Short mmCIF file of N, CA and C in Angstrom, two decimals:
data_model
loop_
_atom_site.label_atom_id
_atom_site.label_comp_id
_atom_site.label_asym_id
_atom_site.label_seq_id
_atom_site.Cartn_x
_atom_site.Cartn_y
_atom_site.Cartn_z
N UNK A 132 -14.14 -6.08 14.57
CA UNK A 132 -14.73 -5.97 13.25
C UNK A 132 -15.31 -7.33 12.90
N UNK A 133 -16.73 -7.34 12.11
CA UNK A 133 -17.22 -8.61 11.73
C UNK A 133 -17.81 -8.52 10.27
N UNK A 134 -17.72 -9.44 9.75
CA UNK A 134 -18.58 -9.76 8.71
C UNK A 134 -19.81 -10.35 8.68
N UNK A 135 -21.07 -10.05 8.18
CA UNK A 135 -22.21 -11.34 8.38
C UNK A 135 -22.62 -11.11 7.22
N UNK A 136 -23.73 -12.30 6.69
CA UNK A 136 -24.34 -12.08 5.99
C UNK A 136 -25.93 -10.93 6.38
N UNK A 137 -25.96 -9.98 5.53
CA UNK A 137 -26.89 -8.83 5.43
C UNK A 137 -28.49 -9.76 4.70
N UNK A 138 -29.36 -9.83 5.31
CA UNK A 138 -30.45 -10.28 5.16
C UNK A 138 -30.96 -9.68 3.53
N UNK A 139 -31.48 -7.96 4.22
CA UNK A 139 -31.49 -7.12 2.80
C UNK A 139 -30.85 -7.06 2.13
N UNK A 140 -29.83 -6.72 2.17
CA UNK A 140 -29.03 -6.38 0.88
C UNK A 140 -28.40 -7.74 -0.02
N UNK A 141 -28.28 -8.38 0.97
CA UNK A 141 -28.41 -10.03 0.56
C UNK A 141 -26.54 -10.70 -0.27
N UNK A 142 -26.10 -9.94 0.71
CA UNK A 142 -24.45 -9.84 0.22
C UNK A 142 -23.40 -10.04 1.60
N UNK A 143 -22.34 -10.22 1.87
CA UNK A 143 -21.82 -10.15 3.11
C UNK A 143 -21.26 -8.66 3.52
N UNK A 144 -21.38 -7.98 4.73
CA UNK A 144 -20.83 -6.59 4.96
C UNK A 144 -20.48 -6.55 6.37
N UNK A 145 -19.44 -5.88 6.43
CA UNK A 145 -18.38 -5.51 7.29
C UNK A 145 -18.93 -4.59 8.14
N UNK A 146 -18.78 -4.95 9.63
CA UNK A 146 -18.72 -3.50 10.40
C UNK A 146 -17.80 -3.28 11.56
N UNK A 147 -17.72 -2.09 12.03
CA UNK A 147 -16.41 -2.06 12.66
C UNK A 147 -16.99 -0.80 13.64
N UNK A 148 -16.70 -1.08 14.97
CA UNK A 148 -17.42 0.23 16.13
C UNK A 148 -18.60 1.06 14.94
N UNK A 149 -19.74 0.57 14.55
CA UNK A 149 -20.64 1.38 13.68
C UNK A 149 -20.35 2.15 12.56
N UNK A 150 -18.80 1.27 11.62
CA UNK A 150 -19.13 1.91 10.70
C UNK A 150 -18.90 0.60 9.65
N UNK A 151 -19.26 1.01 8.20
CA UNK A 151 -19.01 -0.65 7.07
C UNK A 151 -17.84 -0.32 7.25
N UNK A 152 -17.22 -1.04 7.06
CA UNK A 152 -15.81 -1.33 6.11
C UNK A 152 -15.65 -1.77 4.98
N UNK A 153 -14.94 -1.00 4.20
CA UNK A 153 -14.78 -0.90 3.16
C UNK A 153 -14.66 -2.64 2.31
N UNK A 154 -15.37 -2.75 1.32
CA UNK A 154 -14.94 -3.79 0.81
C UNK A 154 -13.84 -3.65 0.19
N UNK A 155 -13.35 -4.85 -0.50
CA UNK A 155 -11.89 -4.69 -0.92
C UNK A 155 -12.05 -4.09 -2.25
N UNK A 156 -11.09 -2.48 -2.21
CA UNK A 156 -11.23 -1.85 -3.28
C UNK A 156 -12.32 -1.13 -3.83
N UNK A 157 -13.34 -1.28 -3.06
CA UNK A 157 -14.82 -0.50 -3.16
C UNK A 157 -14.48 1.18 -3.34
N UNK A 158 -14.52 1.92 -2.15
CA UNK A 158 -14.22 2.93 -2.17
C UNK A 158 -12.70 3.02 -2.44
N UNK A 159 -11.52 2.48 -1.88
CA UNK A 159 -10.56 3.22 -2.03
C UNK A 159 -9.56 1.80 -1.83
N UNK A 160 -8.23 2.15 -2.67
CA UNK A 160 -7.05 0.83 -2.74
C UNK A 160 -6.87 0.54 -0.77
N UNK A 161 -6.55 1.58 0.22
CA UNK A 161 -6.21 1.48 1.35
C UNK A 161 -6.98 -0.03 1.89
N UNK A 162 -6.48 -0.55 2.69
CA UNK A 162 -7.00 -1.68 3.81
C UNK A 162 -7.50 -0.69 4.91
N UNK A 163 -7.36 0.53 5.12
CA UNK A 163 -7.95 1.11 6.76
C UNK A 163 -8.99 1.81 6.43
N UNK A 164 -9.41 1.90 5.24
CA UNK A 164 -10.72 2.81 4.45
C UNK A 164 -11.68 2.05 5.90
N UNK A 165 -12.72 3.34 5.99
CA UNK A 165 -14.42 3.25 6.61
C UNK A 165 -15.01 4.24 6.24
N UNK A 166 -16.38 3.28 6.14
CA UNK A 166 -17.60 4.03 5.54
C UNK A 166 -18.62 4.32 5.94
N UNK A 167 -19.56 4.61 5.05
CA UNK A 167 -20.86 3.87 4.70
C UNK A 167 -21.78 4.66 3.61
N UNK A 168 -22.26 3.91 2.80
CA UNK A 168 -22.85 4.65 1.28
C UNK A 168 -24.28 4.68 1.98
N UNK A 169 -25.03 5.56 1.38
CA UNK A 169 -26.52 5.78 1.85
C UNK A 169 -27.12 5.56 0.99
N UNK A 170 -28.86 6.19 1.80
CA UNK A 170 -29.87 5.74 0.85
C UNK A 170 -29.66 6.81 -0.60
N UNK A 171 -30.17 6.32 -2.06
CA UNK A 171 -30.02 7.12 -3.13
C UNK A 171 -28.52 6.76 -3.86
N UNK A 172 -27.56 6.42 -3.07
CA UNK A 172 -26.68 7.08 -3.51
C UNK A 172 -25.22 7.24 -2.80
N UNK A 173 -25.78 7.74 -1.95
CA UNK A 173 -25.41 8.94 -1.35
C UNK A 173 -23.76 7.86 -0.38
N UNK A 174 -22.61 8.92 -0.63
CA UNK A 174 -21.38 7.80 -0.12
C UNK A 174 -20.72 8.91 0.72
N UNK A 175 -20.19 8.42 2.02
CA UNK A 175 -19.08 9.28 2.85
C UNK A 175 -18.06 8.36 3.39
N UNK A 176 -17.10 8.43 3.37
CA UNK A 176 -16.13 7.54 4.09
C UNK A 176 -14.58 8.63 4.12
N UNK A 177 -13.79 7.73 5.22
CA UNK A 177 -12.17 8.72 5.22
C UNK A 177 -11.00 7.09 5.20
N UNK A 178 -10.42 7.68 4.68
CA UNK A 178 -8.87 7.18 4.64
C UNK A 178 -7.86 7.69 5.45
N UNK A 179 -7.95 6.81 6.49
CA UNK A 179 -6.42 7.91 7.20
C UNK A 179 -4.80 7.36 6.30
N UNK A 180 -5.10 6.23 6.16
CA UNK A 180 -3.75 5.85 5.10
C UNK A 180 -3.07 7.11 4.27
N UNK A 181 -4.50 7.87 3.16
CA UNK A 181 -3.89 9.05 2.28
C UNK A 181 -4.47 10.25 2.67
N UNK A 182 -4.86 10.32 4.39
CA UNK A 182 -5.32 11.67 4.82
C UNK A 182 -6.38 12.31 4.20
N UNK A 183 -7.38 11.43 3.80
CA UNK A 183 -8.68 12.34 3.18
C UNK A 183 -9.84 12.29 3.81
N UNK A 184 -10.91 12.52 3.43
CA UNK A 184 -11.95 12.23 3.83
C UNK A 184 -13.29 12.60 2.69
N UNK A 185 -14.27 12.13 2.71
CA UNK A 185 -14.62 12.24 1.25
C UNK A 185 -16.47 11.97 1.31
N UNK A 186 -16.84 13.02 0.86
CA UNK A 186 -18.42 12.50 1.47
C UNK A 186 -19.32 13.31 -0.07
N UNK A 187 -20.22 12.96 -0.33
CA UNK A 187 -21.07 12.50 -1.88
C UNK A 187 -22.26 12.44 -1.61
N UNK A 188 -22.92 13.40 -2.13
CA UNK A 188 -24.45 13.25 -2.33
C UNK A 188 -25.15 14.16 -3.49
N UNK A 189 -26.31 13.98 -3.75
CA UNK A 189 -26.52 14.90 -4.76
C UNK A 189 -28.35 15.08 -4.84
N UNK A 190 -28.44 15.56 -6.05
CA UNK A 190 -30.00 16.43 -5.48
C UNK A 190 -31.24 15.72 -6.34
N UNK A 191 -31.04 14.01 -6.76
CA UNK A 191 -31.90 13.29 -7.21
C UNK A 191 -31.31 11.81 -6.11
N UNK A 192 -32.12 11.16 -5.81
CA UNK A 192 -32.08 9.99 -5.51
C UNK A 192 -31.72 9.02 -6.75
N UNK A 193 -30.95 8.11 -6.45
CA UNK A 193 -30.23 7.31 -7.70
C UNK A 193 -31.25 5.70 -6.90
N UNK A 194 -31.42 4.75 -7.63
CA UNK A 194 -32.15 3.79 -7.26
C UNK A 194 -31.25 2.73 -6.87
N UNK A 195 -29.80 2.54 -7.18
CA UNK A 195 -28.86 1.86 -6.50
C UNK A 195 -28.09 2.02 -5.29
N UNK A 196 -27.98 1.77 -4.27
CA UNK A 196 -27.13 1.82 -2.88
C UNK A 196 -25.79 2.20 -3.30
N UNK A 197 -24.71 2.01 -4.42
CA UNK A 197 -23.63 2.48 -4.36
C UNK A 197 -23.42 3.07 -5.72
N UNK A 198 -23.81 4.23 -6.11
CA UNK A 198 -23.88 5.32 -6.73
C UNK A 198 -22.94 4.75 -7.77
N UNK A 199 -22.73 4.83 -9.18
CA UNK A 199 -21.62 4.70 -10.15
C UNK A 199 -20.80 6.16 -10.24
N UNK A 200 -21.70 7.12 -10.53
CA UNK A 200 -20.98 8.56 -10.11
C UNK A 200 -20.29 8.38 -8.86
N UNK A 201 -20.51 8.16 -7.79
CA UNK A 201 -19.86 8.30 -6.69
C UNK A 201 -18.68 7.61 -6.36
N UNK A 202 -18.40 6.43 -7.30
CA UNK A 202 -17.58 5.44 -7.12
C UNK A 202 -16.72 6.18 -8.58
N UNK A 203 -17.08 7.11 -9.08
CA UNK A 203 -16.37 7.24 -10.28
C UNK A 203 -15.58 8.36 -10.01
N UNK A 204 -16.31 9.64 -8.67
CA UNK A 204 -15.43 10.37 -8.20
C UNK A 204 -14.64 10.10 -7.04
N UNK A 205 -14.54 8.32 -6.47
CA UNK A 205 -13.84 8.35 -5.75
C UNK A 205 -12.72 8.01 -6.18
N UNK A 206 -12.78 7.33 -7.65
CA UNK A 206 -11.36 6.80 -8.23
C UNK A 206 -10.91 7.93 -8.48
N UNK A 207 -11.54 8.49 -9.17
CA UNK A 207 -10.85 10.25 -9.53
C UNK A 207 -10.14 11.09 -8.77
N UNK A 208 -10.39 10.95 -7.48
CA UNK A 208 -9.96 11.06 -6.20
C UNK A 208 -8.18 10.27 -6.13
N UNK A 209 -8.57 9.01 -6.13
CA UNK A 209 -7.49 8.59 -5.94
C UNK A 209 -6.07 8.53 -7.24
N UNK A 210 -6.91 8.49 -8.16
CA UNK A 210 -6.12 8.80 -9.15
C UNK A 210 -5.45 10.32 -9.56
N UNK A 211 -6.11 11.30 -9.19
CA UNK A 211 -5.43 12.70 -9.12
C UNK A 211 -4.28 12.91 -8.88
N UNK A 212 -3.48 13.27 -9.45
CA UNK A 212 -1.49 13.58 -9.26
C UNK A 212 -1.23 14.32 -7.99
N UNK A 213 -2.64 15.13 -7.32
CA UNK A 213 -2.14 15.79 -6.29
C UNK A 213 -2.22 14.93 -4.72
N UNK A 214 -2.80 13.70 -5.13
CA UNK A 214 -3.36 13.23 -3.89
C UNK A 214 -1.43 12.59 -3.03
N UNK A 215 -1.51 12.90 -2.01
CA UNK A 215 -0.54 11.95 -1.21
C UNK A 215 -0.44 10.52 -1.38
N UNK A 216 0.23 9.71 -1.94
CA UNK A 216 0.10 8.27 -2.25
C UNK A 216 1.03 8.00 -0.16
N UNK A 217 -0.15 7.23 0.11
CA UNK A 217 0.70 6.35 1.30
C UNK A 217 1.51 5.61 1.34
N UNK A 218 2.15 5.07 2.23
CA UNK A 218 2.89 3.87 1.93
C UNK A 218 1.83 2.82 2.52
N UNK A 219 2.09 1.43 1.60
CA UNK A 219 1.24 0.49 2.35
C UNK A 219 2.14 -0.79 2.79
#
């Protein structure tokens, strides 16, 4: 896994055998979270920590790379009473 600085996006990002890694707390509390958010919007990533997997898109293009809806149903996600809390 490496970090570099991203030319475009103009921020540092993680990758790991072709996928991001999660920044800290981005998508999800876990350290083993992988991703990657798309163009529009658009977010998929899994957690094996709390056994999910979790993928987001929708039927307008949003003009930001990491969706606020999408980051708002992933907390929702994690915050839900039914979800499996891992141990970390």
């Amino acid at each position: 896994r490496s970090w570099a600085w991203d030319r475009v996006l103009c921020k540092p990002i993680g990758f790991s055998l072709g996928f991001v890694k999660d920044e800290p707390h981005l998508f999800s509390p876990n350290p083993h979270t992988f991703g990657h958010p798309g163009a529009g919007g658009t977010l998929g990533f899994a957690d094996p920590d709390a056994g999910i997997g979790f993928g987001y898109t929708m039927n307008r293009m949003d003009h930001r790379l990491r969706s606020p809806r999408a980051l708002a149903l992933a907390h929702a996600l994690y915050t839900s009473p039914g979800l499996r809390r891992a141990s970390r």
